[in-house]
Every structure is written in C-alpha cells, then in structure tokens.
C-alpha cells in the first residue's frame, strides 16, 4: 500500500483532530514507509484480502463498516464522490487571476478532472492524462460525477496514451524524465501520476498538438510519497535477489 489518499487523510486527521480509518488491500508490512506514516498519524488500519476488497463498492459492505464506525464519513477509493468536487473546484478559483490557456492534470479515478471541468465551465482548455491502463469508462465516470454534483457536464480532453504500462508502473525512461525535470526546475515529481502528465505534455508539444506560445498550467497533485514507495519496493527486490544468490 502506497496510497496517496490514505497518506493525506491520515495527515489531515492528525492536523485537525479527527479519527481516521483505512481499509487497506494487502498484508501488514511493518517496514512499509506509507503504513508507518499512517500508524504514526493515528490512523486505524484494517487489512483485507484482494477478494474482500473487490466488495468496496457494494452498499452492503460499506454499511457493515459504517455500522462498525457510527457517524463516520466514507470516502470512496480515489475520492470518487460528488463531495470532492467543491474542493477541487477551488483550484480554478485560485487560478482566476492568472493568464493561461490550458490546464493539465494527471488522472486516476477522474475526480480531480471532474471537479476542474465543472468549475472551469469550458472557459479554458482542460487536458487530463490518464495514469491507468484500459480505463475505458473513465470519461463516463467523470461526466457522471459532474451530473451528480450540478446536473451539468462541461468539456475536457482526456489522453490514454501515457500510462506507461498501467497504474504504479514506472519504466526507467519515465523515472529518468522525473529526475531530469527536478534537475532543471527544482520541482520534485513522481512517476505514478504527475510524471506521466509531464511526459504527456512534453510529447504533445513535440507533436505540435500544444502550439508554441501557449501558456500552460501543470497541476502538481502531490503523491511524492509514492516515489518513496517505489524506492522501498526496489530495495526489497534487490535484497531478495541478493539472498537468493
């Protein structure tokens, strides 16, 4: 587990003084840096099997957890809920004093892009770069969120060409790109979400799909601890290979 959402939620719970609970697919790992952070911030972690985790969208399964934690507020995987739309829309308000032509973001569940699209209301070009492979229903999911929030659907563009093998896949070329980006800008990015968006933007510039002189805003959605998770997994694999020699 290297969930950005659980990481942020645990930190918010510690900062603002509310109890957090995480339903986590997989086994406990005392050395996992993300899990160590969650526990340090006071999150109660429940580990479930992959088979059980498949029930996460089932109302009966969700009701079971709500009965266990009365008065709890359930946040779906990826934050995919109309309640997230207002907070994401604030980003458009914050950018209202800036001159730009296009806003770009990485896309997982589609919640961020949905909130941006609704608040943007078609005023500027909005382009999302999908981090998942075979996310065929993503456009429909994004439009569903917009309708659930405000009964309107506003335009956006979504590219499926830069997932680099699928969610949490980070081939060497992508890792190299994130390192080069940091060296040139001083801005750290990770290869799970933001790095894929940056790779997509650079490619579209090379192809001429983003014209010279365009003023772009690249939304950094965080997730830097995901890079820490990749480093942890790499170290585990190296240690295992060494032990097997």
PDB file of N, CA and C in Angstrom, residues 140-241:
ATOM      1  N   UNK A 140     -16.951   8.456 -18.983  1.00  0.00           N
ATOM      2  CA  UNK A 140     -18.316   8.336 -18.468  1.00  0.00           C
ATOM      3  C   UNK A 140     -18.355   8.591 -16.962  1.00  0.00           C
ATOM      4  N   UNK A 141     -17.352   8.088 -16.248  1.00  0.00           N
ATOM      5  CA  UNK A 141     -17.302   8.293 -14.800  1.00  0.00           C
ATOM      6  C   UNK A 141     -17.151   9.770 -14.450  1.00  0.00           C
ATOM      7  N   UNK A 142     -16.320  10.461 -15.223  1.00  0.00           N
ATOM      8  CA  UNK A 142     -16.109  11.889 -14.974  1.00  0.00           C
ATOM      9  C   UNK A 142     -17.393  12.673 -15.231  1.00  0.00           C
ATOM     10  N   UNK A 143     -18.072  12.342 -16.312  1.00  0.00           N
ATOM     11  CA  UNK A 143     -19.332  13.023 -16.613  1.00  0.00           C
ATOM     12  C   UNK A 143     -20.408  12.688 -15.589  1.00  0.00           C
ATOM     13  N   UNK A 144     -20.395  11.453 -15.092  1.00  0.00           N
ATOM     14  CA  UNK A 144     -21.349  11.067 -14.048  1.00  0.00           C
ATOM     15  C   UNK A 144     -21.147  11.911 -12.794  1.00  0.00           C
ATOM     16  N   UNK A 145     -19.908  12.138 -12.413  1.00  0.00           N
ATOM     17  CA  UNK A 145     -19.634  12.967 -11.238  1.00  0.00           C
ATOM     18  C   UNK A 145     -20.127  14.394 -11.449  1.00  0.00           C
ATOM     19  N   UNK A 146     -19.889  14.923 -12.645  1.00  0.00           N
ATOM     20  CA  UNK A 146     -20.347  16.290 -12.916  1.00  0.00           C
ATOM     21  C   UNK A 146     -21.869  16.390 -12.798  1.00  0.00           C
ATOM     22  N   UNK A 147     -22.560  15.404 -13.358  1.00  0.00           N
ATOM     23  CA  UNK A 147     -24.033  15.432 -13.278  1.00  0.00           C
ATOM     24  C   UNK A 147     -24.510  15.274 -11.837  1.00  0.00           C
ATOM     25  N   UNK A 148     -23.847  14.401 -11.089  1.00  0.00           N
ATOM     26  CA  UNK A 148     -24.245  14.172  -9.703  1.00  0.00           C
ATOM     27  C   UNK A 148     -24.031  15.416  -8.853  1.00  0.00           C
ATOM     28  N   UNK A 149     -23.051  16.210  -9.250  1.00  0.00           N
ATOM     29  CA  UNK A 149     -22.734  17.406  -8.467  1.00  0.00           C
ATOM     30  C   UNK A 149     -23.622  18.587  -8.835  1.00  0.00           C
ATOM     31  N   UNK A 150     -23.794  18.805 -10.145  1.00  0.00           N
ATOM     32  CA  UNK A 150     -24.514  20.013 -10.526  1.00  0.00           C
ATOM     33  C   UNK A 150     -25.422  19.886 -11.729  1.00  0.00           C
ATOM     34  N   UNK A 151     -25.674  18.645 -12.176  1.00  0.00           N
ATOM     35  CA  UNK A 151     -26.589  18.379 -13.279  1.00  0.00           C
ATOM     36  C   UNK A 151     -26.124  18.976 -14.603  1.00  0.00           C
ATOM     37  N   UNK A 152     -24.852  19.353 -14.686  1.00  0.00           N
ATOM     38  CA  UNK A 152     -24.288  19.874 -15.923  1.00  0.00           C
ATOM     39  C   UNK A 152     -23.017  19.095 -16.245  1.00  0.00           C
ATOM     40  N   UNK A 153     -22.671  19.048 -17.531  1.00  0.00           N
ATOM     41  CA  UNK A 153     -21.422  18.422 -17.962  1.00  0.00           C
ATOM     42  C   UNK A 153     -20.643  19.425 -18.796  1.00  0.00           C
ATOM     43  N   UNK A 154     -19.432  19.700 -18.378  1.00  0.00           N
ATOM     44  CA  UNK A 154     -18.578  20.657 -19.076  1.00  0.00           C
ATOM     45  C   UNK A 154     -17.416  19.923 -19.738  1.00  0.00           C
ATOM     46  N   UNK A 155     -16.862  20.486 -20.806  1.00  0.00           N
ATOM     47  CA  UNK A 155     -15.901  19.747 -21.633  1.00  0.00           C
ATOM     48  C   UNK A 155     -14.519  19.609 -21.010  1.00  0.00           C
ATOM     49  N   UNK A 156     -13.822  18.570 -21.453  1.00  0.00           N
ATOM     50  CA  UNK A 156     -12.437  18.301 -21.088  1.00  0.00           C
ATOM     51  C   UNK A 156     -11.869  17.362 -22.139  1.00  0.00           C
ATOM     52  N   UNK A 157     -10.563  17.267 -22.192  1.00  0.00           N
ATOM     53  CA  UNK A 157      -9.895  16.284 -23.055  1.00  0.00           C
ATOM     54  C   UNK A 157      -9.177  15.294 -22.152  1.00  0.00           C
ATOM     55  N   UNK A 158      -9.143  14.043 -22.578  1.00  0.00           N
ATOM     56  CA  UNK A 158      -8.512  13.005 -21.773  1.00  0.00           C
ATOM     57  C   UNK A 158      -7.648  12.125 -22.665  1.00  0.00           C
ATOM     58  N   UNK A 159      -6.381  12.019 -22.331  1.00  0.00           N
ATOM     59  CA  UNK A 159      -5.462  11.191 -23.098  1.00  0.00           C
ATOM     60  C   UNK A 159      -5.178   9.892 -22.367  1.00  0.00           C
ATOM     61  N   UNK A 160      -5.272   8.781 -23.108  1.00  0.00           N
ATOM     62  CA  UNK A 160      -4.998   7.454 -22.550  1.00  0.00           C
ATOM     63  C   UNK A 160      -3.645   6.911 -23.015  1.00  0.00           C
ATOM     64  N   UNK A 161      -2.829   7.741 -23.604  1.00  0.00           N
ATOM     65  CA  UNK A 161      -1.613   7.264 -24.269  1.00  0.00           C
ATOM     66  C   UNK A 161      -0.355   7.327 -23.414  1.00  0.00           C
ATOM     67  N   UNK A 162      -0.472   7.744 -22.160  1.00  0.00           N
ATOM     68  CA  UNK A 162       0.744   7.979 -21.374  1.00  0.00           C
ATOM     69  C   UNK A 162       0.715   7.275 -20.017  1.00  0.00           C
ATOM     70  N   UNK A 163       0.065   6.116 -19.979  1.00  0.00           N
ATOM     71  CA  UNK A 163       0.011   5.361 -18.711  1.00  0.00           C
ATOM     72  C   UNK A 163       1.298   4.585 -18.453  1.00  0.00           C
ATOM     73  N   UNK A 164       2.142   4.438 -19.482  1.00  0.00           N
ATOM     74  CA  UNK A 164       3.455   3.783 -19.351  1.00  0.00           C
ATOM     75  C   UNK A 164       3.350   2.381 -18.751  1.00  0.00           C
ATOM     76  N   UNK A 165       2.332   1.652 -19.184  1.00  0.00           N
ATOM     77  CA  UNK A 165       2.201   0.269 -18.750  1.00  0.00           C
ATOM     78  C   UNK A 165       1.108   0.024 -17.739  1.00  0.00           C
ATOM     79  N   UNK A 166       0.553   1.097 -17.152  1.00  0.00           N
ATOM     80  CA  UNK A 166      -0.525   0.914 -16.196  1.00  0.00           C
ATOM     81  C   UNK A 166      -0.233   1.570 -14.867  1.00  0.00           C
ATOM     82  N   UNK A 167      -1.214   1.490 -13.984  1.00  0.00           N
ATOM     83  CA  UNK A 167      -1.103   2.149 -12.686  1.00  0.00           C
ATOM     84  C   UNK A 167       0.078   1.593 -11.895  1.00  0.00           C
ATOM     85  N   UNK A 168       0.840   2.495 -11.306  1.00  0.00           N
ATOM     86  CA  UNK A 168       2.017   2.184 -10.488  1.00  0.00           C
ATOM     87  C   UNK A 168       3.180   1.620 -11.292  1.00  0.00           C
ATOM     88  N   UNK A 169       3.053   1.610 -12.629  1.00  0.00           N
ATOM     89  CA  UNK A 169       4.169   1.200 -13.471  1.00  0.00           C
ATOM     90  C   UNK A 169       5.072   2.401 -13.712  1.00  0.00           C
ATOM     91  N   UNK A 170       6.363   2.191 -13.572  1.00  0.00           N
ATOM     92  CA  UNK A 170       7.310   3.292 -13.725  1.00  0.00           C
ATOM     93  C   UNK A 170       8.552   2.789 -14.448  1.00  0.00           C
ATOM     94  N   UNK A 171       8.502   2.705 -15.773  1.00  0.00           N
ATOM     95  CA  UNK A 171       9.664   2.239 -16.532  1.00  0.00           C
ATOM     96  C   UNK A 171      10.839   3.209 -16.391  1.00  0.00           C
ATOM     97  N   UNK A 172      12.055   2.733 -16.677  1.00  0.00           N
ATOM     98  CA  UNK A 172      13.255   3.571 -16.496  1.00  0.00           C
ATOM     99  C   UNK A 172      13.186   4.914 -17.208  1.00  0.00           C
ATOM    100  N   UNK A 173      12.632   4.934 -18.416  1.00  0.00           N
ATOM    101  CA  UNK A 173      12.572   6.198 -19.152  1.00  0.00           C
ATOM    102  C   UNK A 173      11.737   7.241 -18.421  1.00  0.00           C
ATOM    103  N   UNK A 174      10.665   6.800 -17.772  1.00  0.00           N
ATOM    104  CA  UNK A 174       9.810   7.727 -17.037  1.00  0.00           C
ATOM    105  C   UNK A 174      10.504   8.204 -15.767  1.00  0.00           C
ATOM    106  N   UNK A 175      11.186   7.311 -15.089  1.00  0.00           N
ATOM    107  CA  UNK A 175      11.936   7.700 -13.893  1.00  0.00           C
ATOM    108  C   UNK A 175      13.028   8.697 -14.260  1.00  0.00           C
ATOM    109  N   UNK A 176      13.664   8.471 -15.397  1.00  0.00           N
ATOM    110  CA  UNK A 176      14.688   9.399 -15.867  1.00  0.00           C
ATOM    111  C   UNK A 176      14.094  10.770 -16.163  1.00  0.00           C
ATOM    112  N   UNK A 177      12.897  10.784 -16.757  1.00  0.00           N
ATOM    113  CA  UNK A 177      12.233  12.057 -17.047  1.00  0.00           C
ATOM    114  C   UNK A 177      11.956  12.834 -15.763  1.00  0.00           C
ATOM    115  N   UNK A 178      11.470  12.153 -14.730  1.00  0.00           N
ATOM    116  CA  UNK A 178      11.170  12.849 -13.475  1.00  0.00           C
ATOM    117  C   UNK A 178      12.448  13.402 -12.846  1.00  0.00           C
ATOM    118  N   UNK A 179      13.539  12.657 -12.959  1.00  0.00           N
ATOM    119  CA  UNK A 179      14.818  13.138 -12.414  1.00  0.00           C
ATOM    120  C   UNK A 179      15.309  14.357 -13.182  1.00  0.00           C
ATOM    121  N   UNK A 180      15.191  14.313 -14.510  1.00  0.00           N
ATOM    122  CA  UNK A 180      15.610  15.444 -15.336  1.00  0.00           C
ATOM    123  C   UNK A 180      14.752  16.677 -15.048  1.00  0.00           C
ATOM    124  N   UNK A 181      13.453  16.448 -14.869  1.00  0.00           N
ATOM    125  CA  UNK A 181      12.548  17.564 -14.582  1.00  0.00           C
ATOM    126  C   UNK A 181      12.947  18.247 -13.275  1.00  0.00           C
ATOM    127  N   UNK A 182      13.263  17.454 -12.270  1.00  0.00           N
ATOM    128  CA  UNK A 182      13.680  18.019 -10.990  1.00  0.00           C
ATOM    129  C   UNK A 182      14.996  18.779 -11.130  1.00  0.00           C
ATOM    130  N   UNK A 183      15.930  18.219 -11.895  1.00  0.00           N
ATOM    131  CA  UNK A 183      17.224  18.859 -12.074  1.00  0.00           C
ATOM    132  C   UNK A 183      17.083  20.214 -12.767  1.00  0.00           C
ATOM    133  N   UNK A 184      16.154  20.295 -13.717  1.00  0.00           N
ATOM    134  CA  UNK A 184      16.005  21.525 -14.487  1.00  0.00           C
ATOM    135  C   UNK A 184      15.128  22.568 -13.807  1.00  0.00           C
ATOM    136  N   UNK A 185      14.176  22.128 -12.983  1.00  0.00           N
ATOM    137  CA  UNK A 185      13.206  23.055 -12.404  1.00  0.00           C
ATOM    138  C   UNK A 185      13.303  23.192 -10.898  1.00  0.00           C
ATOM    139  N   UNK A 186      13.893  22.195 -10.232  1.00  0.00           N
ATOM    140  CA  UNK A 186      13.906  22.180  -8.778  1.00  0.00           C
ATOM    141  C   UNK A 186      12.594  21.715  -8.179  1.00  0.00           C
ATOM    142  N   UNK A 187      11.682  21.241  -9.026  1.00  0.00           N
ATOM    143  CA  UNK A 187      10.369  20.777  -8.566  1.00  0.00           C
ATOM    144  C   UNK A 187      10.345  19.248  -8.570  1.00  0.00           C
ATOM    145  N   UNK A 188      10.217  18.601  -7.429  1.00  0.00           N
ATOM    146  CA  UNK A 188      10.168  17.137  -7.411  1.00  0.00           C
ATOM    147  C   UNK A 188       8.817  16.620  -7.894  1.00  0.00           C
ATOM    148  N   UNK A 189       8.839  15.620  -8.748  1.00  0.00           N
ATOM    149  CA  UNK A 189       7.618  14.947  -9.190  1.00  0.00           C
ATOM    150  C   UNK A 189       7.857  13.443  -9.108  1.00  0.00           C
ATOM    151  N   UNK A 190       6.778  12.668  -9.115  1.00  0.00           N
ATOM    152  CA  UNK A 190       6.896  11.213  -9.039  1.00  0.00           C
ATOM    153  C   UNK A 190       6.372  10.592 -10.340  1.00  0.00           C
ATOM    154  N   UNK A 191       6.731   9.345 -10.618  1.00  0.00           N
ATOM    155  CA  UNK A 191       6.364   8.733 -11.894  1.00  0.00           C
ATOM    156  C   UNK A 191       4.985   8.063 -11.916  1.00  0.00           C
ATOM    157  N   UNK A 192       4.279   8.063 -10.810  1.00  0.00           N
ATOM    158  CA  UNK A 192       2.987   7.367 -10.760  1.00  0.00           C
ATOM    159  C   UNK A 192       1.882   8.217 -11.378  1.00  0.00           C
ATOM    160  N   UNK A 193       1.847   9.482 -11.041  1.00  0.00           N
ATOM    161  CA  UNK A 193       0.809  10.377 -11.552  1.00  0.00           C
ATOM    162  C   UNK A 193       1.415  11.561 -12.311  1.00  0.00           C
ATOM    163  N   UNK A 194       2.020  12.481 -11.570  1.00  0.00           N
ATOM    164  CA  UNK A 194       2.465  13.737 -12.160  1.00  0.00           C
ATOM    165  C   UNK A 194       3.496  13.535 -13.258  1.00  0.00           C
ATOM    166  N   UNK A 195       4.408  12.574 -13.081  1.00  0.00           N
ATOM    167  CA  UNK A 195       5.416  12.308 -14.100  1.00  0.00           C
ATOM    168  C   UNK A 195       4.797  11.902 -15.425  1.00  0.00           C
ATOM    169  N   UNK A 196       3.715  11.142 -15.377  1.00  0.00           N
ATOM    170  CA  UNK A 196       3.041  10.718 -16.608  1.00  0.00           C
ATOM    171  C   UNK A 196       2.369  11.902 -17.293  1.00  0.00           C
ATOM    172  N   UNK A 197       1.828  12.799 -16.488  1.00  0.00           N
ATOM    173  CA  UNK A 197       1.235  14.005 -17.060  1.00  0.00           C
ATOM    174  C   UNK A 197       2.304  14.857 -17.737  1.00  0.00           C
ATOM    175  N   UNK A 198       3.448  15.027 -17.075  1.00  0.00           N
ATOM    176  CA  UNK A 198       4.536  15.823 -17.651  1.00  0.00           C
ATOM    177  C   UNK A 198       5.038  15.179 -18.946  1.00  0.00           C
ATOM    178  N   UNK A 199       5.181  13.853 -18.934  1.00  0.00           N
ATOM    179  CA  UNK A 199       5.615  13.149 -20.148  1.00  0.00           C
ATOM    180  C   UNK A 199       4.626  13.374 -21.283  1.00  0.00           C
ATOM    181  N   UNK A 200       3.344  13.346 -20.975  1.00  0.00           N
ATOM    182  CA  UNK A 200       2.323  13.573 -21.995  1.00  0.00           C
ATOM    183  C   UNK A 200       2.355  14.983 -22.549  1.00  0.00           C
ATOM    184  N   UNK A 201       2.530  15.958 -21.673  1.00  0.00           N
ATOM    185  CA  UNK A 201       2.602  17.354 -22.115  1.00  0.00           C
ATOM    186  C   UNK A 201       3.795  17.558 -23.042  1.00  0.00           C
ATOM    187  N   UNK A 202       4.951  17.040 -22.630  1.00  0.00           N
ATOM    188  CA  UNK A 202       6.150  17.189 -23.463  1.00  0.00           C
ATOM    189  C   UNK A 202       5.945  16.552 -24.841  1.00  0.00           C
ATOM    190  N   UNK A 203       5.303  15.382 -24.870  1.00  0.00           N
ATOM    191  CA  UNK A 203       5.096  14.691 -26.140  1.00  0.00           C
ATOM    192  C   UNK A 203       4.138  15.468 -27.037  1.00  0.00           C
ATOM    193  N   UNK A 204       3.098  16.026 -26.452  1.00  0.00           N
ATOM    194  CA  UNK A 204       2.134  16.781 -27.258  1.00  0.00           C
ATOM    195  C   UNK A 204       2.744  18.087 -27.777  1.00  0.00           C
ATOM    196  N   UNK A 205       3.686  18.638 -27.022  1.00  0.00           N
ATOM    197  CA  UNK A 205       4.403  19.807 -27.524  1.00  0.00           C
ATOM    198  C   UNK A 205       5.242  19.415 -28.737  1.00  0.00           C
ATOM    199  N   UNK A 206       5.936  18.266 -28.632  1.00  0.00           N
ATOM    200  CA  UNK A 206       6.750  17.792 -29.758  1.00  0.00           C
ATOM    201  C   UNK A 206       5.901  17.507 -30.985  1.00  0.00           C
ATOM    202  N   UNK A 207       4.689  16.997 -30.766  1.00  0.00           N
ATOM    203  CA  UNK A 207       3.804  16.669 -31.881  1.00  0.00           C
ATOM    204  C   UNK A 207       3.096  17.892 -32.458  1.00  0.00           C
ATOM    205  N   UNK A 208       3.209  19.017 -31.785  1.00  0.00           N
ATOM    206  CA  UNK A 208       2.534  20.220 -32.249  1.00  0.00           C
ATOM    207  C   UNK A 208       1.084  20.313 -31.814  1.00  0.00           C
ATOM    208  N   UNK A 209       0.612  19.383 -30.990  1.00  0.00           N
ATOM    209  CA  UNK A 209      -0.765  19.439 -30.503  1.00  0.00           C
ATOM    210  C   UNK A 209      -0.942  20.554 -29.471  1.00  0.00           C
ATOM    211  N   UNK A 210       0.153  20.929 -28.824  1.00  0.00           N
ATOM    212  CA  UNK A 210       0.169  22.107 -27.969  1.00  0.00           C
ATOM    213  C   UNK A 210       1.053  23.125 -28.697  1.00  0.00           C
ATOM    214  N   UNK A 211       0.473  24.192 -29.148  1.00  0.00           N
ATOM    215  CA  UNK A 211       1.171  25.098 -30.054  1.00  0.00           C
ATOM    216  C   UNK A 211       2.155  25.977 -29.304  1.00  0.00           C
ATOM    217  N   UNK A 212       3.174  26.396 -30.013  1.00  0.00           N
ATOM    218  CA  UNK A 212       4.194  27.266 -29.457  1.00  0.00           C
ATOM    219  C   UNK A 212       3.565  28.571 -28.961  1.00  0.00           C
ATOM    220  N   UNK A 213       4.003  29.007 -27.796  1.00  0.00           N
ATOM    221  CA  UNK A 213       3.475  30.237 -27.222  1.00  0.00           C
ATOM    222  C   UNK A 213       2.316  30.033 -26.276  1.00  0.00           C
ATOM    223  N   UNK A 214       1.813  28.794 -26.186  1.00  0.00           N
ATOM    224  CA  UNK A 214       0.713  28.511 -25.271  1.00  0.00           C
ATOM    225  C   UNK A 214       1.174  28.684 -23.822  1.00  0.00           C
ATOM    226  N   UNK A 215       0.291  29.182 -22.997  1.00  0.00           N
ATOM    227  CA  UNK A 215       0.575  29.340 -21.575  1.00  0.00           C
ATOM    228  C   UNK A 215      -0.099  28.195 -20.819  1.00  0.00           C
ATOM    229  N   UNK A 216       0.713  27.319 -20.266  1.00  0.00           N
ATOM    230  CA  UNK A 216       0.206  26.107 -19.622  1.00  0.00           C
ATOM    231  C   UNK A 216       0.313  26.199 -18.111  1.00  0.00           C
ATOM    232  N   UNK A 217      -0.640  25.595 -17.441  1.00  0.00           N
ATOM    233  CA  UNK A 217      -0.554  25.324 -16.005  1.00  0.00           C
ATOM    234  C   UNK A 217      -0.564  23.817 -15.834  1.00  0.00           C
ATOM    235  N   UNK A 218       0.491  23.279 -15.247  1.00  0.00           N
ATOM    236  CA  UNK A 218       0.580  21.849 -14.956  1.00  0.00           C
ATOM    237  C   UNK A 218       0.291  21.665 -13.470  1.00  0.00           C
ATOM    238  N   UNK A 219      -0.816  21.014 -13.170  1.00  0.00           N
ATOM    239  CA  UNK A 219      -1.242  20.850 -11.786  1.00  0.00           C
ATOM    240  C   UNK A 219      -0.468  19.714 -11.120  1.00  0.00           C
ATOM    241  N   UNK A 220       0.263  20.048 -10.093  1.00  0.00           N
ATOM    242  CA  UNK A 220       1.024  19.053  -9.320  1.00  0.00           C
ATOM    243  C   UNK A 220       0.103  18.532  -8.219  1.00  0.00           C
ATOM    244  N   UNK A 221      -0.377  17.312  -8.362  1.00  0.00           N
ATOM    245  CA  UNK A 221      -1.354  16.770  -7.409  1.00  0.00           C
ATOM    246  C   UNK A 221      -0.708  16.017  -6.255  1.00  0.00           C
ATOM    247  N   UNK A 222       0.604  16.193  -6.076  1.00  0.00           N
ATOM    248  CA  UNK A 222       1.263  15.572  -4.926  1.00  0.00           C
ATOM    249  C   UNK A 222       1.663  14.143  -5.209  1.00  0.00           C
ATOM    250  N   UNK A 223       1.555  13.300  -4.167  1.00  0.00           N
ATOM    251  CA  UNK A 223       1.887  11.898  -4.341  1.00  0.00           C
ATOM    252  C   UNK A 223       3.361  11.586  -4.278  1.00  0.00           C
ATOM    253  N   UNK A 224       4.150  12.502  -3.742  1.00  0.00           N
ATOM    254  CA  UNK A 224       5.594  12.272  -3.721  1.00  0.00           C
ATOM    255  C   UNK A 224       5.979  11.071  -2.876  1.00  0.00           C
ATOM    256  N   UNK A 225       5.140  10.739  -1.902  1.00  0.00           N
ATOM    257  CA  UNK A 225       5.462   9.560  -1.099  1.00  0.00           C
ATOM    258  C   UNK A 225       5.360   8.283  -1.931  1.00  0.00           C
ATOM    259  N   UNK A 226       4.676   8.359  -3.090  1.00  0.00           N
ATOM    260  CA  UNK A 226       4.639   7.205  -3.972  1.00  0.00           C
ATOM    261  C   UNK A 226       6.015   6.860  -4.513  1.00  0.00           C
ATOM    262  N   UNK A 227       6.849   7.892  -4.741  1.00  0.00           N
ATOM    263  CA  UNK A 227       8.221   7.649  -5.173  1.00  0.00           C
ATOM    264  C   UNK A 227       9.005   6.954  -4.078  1.00  0.00           C
ATOM    265  N   UNK A 228       8.722   7.324  -2.844  1.00  0.00           N
ATOM    266  CA  UNK A 228       9.351   6.650  -1.710  1.00  0.00           C
ATOM    267  C   UNK A 228       8.952   5.180  -1.680  1.00  0.00           C
ATOM    268  N   UNK A 229       7.702   4.900  -2.018  1.00  0.00           N
ATOM    269  CA  UNK A 229       7.242   3.521  -2.067  1.00  0.00           C
ATOM    270  C   UNK A 229       7.942   2.721  -3.142  1.00  0.00           C
ATOM    271  N   UNK A 230       8.143   3.339  -4.319  1.00  0.00           N
ATOM    272  CA  UNK A 230       8.862   2.655  -5.388  1.00  0.00           C
ATOM    273  C   UNK A 230      10.289   2.323  -4.976  1.00  0.00           C
ATOM    274  N   UNK A 231      10.929   3.259  -4.290  1.00  0.00           N
ATOM    275  CA  UNK A 231      12.295   3.022  -3.816  1.00  0.00           C
ATOM    276  C   UNK A 231      12.321   1.887  -2.801  1.00  0.00           C
ATOM    277  N   UNK A 232      11.297   1.825  -1.967  1.00  0.00           N
ATOM    278  CA  UNK A 232      11.206   0.763  -0.961  1.00  0.00           C
ATOM    279  C   UNK A 232      11.049  -0.599  -1.638  1.00  0.00           C
ATOM    280  N   UNK A 233      10.166  -0.677  -2.629  1.00  0.00           N
ATOM    281  CA  UNK A 233       9.971  -1.946  -3.335  1.00  0.00           C
ATOM    282  C   UNK A 233      11.234  -2.372  -4.080  1.00  0.00           C
ATOM    283  N   UNK A 234      11.917  -1.411  -4.686  1.00  0.00           N
ATOM    284  CA  UNK A 234      13.151  -1.712  -5.401  1.00  0.00           C
ATOM    285  C   UNK A 234      14.206  -2.265  -4.455  1.00  0.00           C
ATOM    286  N   UNK A 235      14.300  -1.676  -3.269  1.00  0.00           N
ATOM    287  CA  UNK A 235      15.266  -2.149  -2.284  1.00  0.00           C
ATOM    288  C   UNK A 235      14.911  -3.552  -1.798  1.00  0.00           C
ATOM    289  N   UNK A 236      13.620  -3.827  -1.641  1.00  0.00           N
ATOM    290  CA  UNK A 236      13.190  -5.164  -1.220  1.00  0.00           C
ATOM    291  C   UNK A 236      13.540  -6.204  -2.277  1.00  0.00           C
ATOM    292  N   UNK A 237      13.301  -5.853  -3.541  1.00  0.00           N
ATOM    293  CA  UNK A 237      13.619  -6.794  -4.618  1.00  0.00           C
ATOM    294  C   UNK A 237      15.119  -7.047  -4.707  1.00  0.00           C
ATOM    295  N   UNK A 238      15.898  -5.989  -4.518  1.00  0.00           N
ATOM    296  CA  UNK A 238      17.358  -6.155  -4.577  1.00  0.00           C
ATOM    297  C   UNK A 238      17.852  -7.041  -3.440  1.00  0.00           C
ATOM    298  N   UNK A 239      17.280  -6.867  -2.268  1.00  0.00           N
ATOM    299  CA  UNK A 239      17.677  -7.671  -1.116  1.00  0.00           C
ATOM    300  C   UNK A 239      17.288  -9.137  -1.329  1.00  0.00           C
ATOM    301  N   UNK A 240      16.097  -9.355  -1.866  1.00  0.00           N
ATOM    302  CA  UNK A 240      15.646 -10.726  -2.123  1.00  0.00           C
ATOM    303  C   UNK A 240      16.534 -11.419  -3.152  1.00  0.00           C
ATOM    304  N   UNK A 241      16.898 -10.687  -4.212  1.00  0.00           N
ATOM    305  CA  UNK A 241      17.767 -11.252  -5.244  1.00  0.00           C
ATOM    306  C   UNK A 241      19.133 -11.580  -4.658  1.00  0.00           C
TER     307      UNK A 241
END
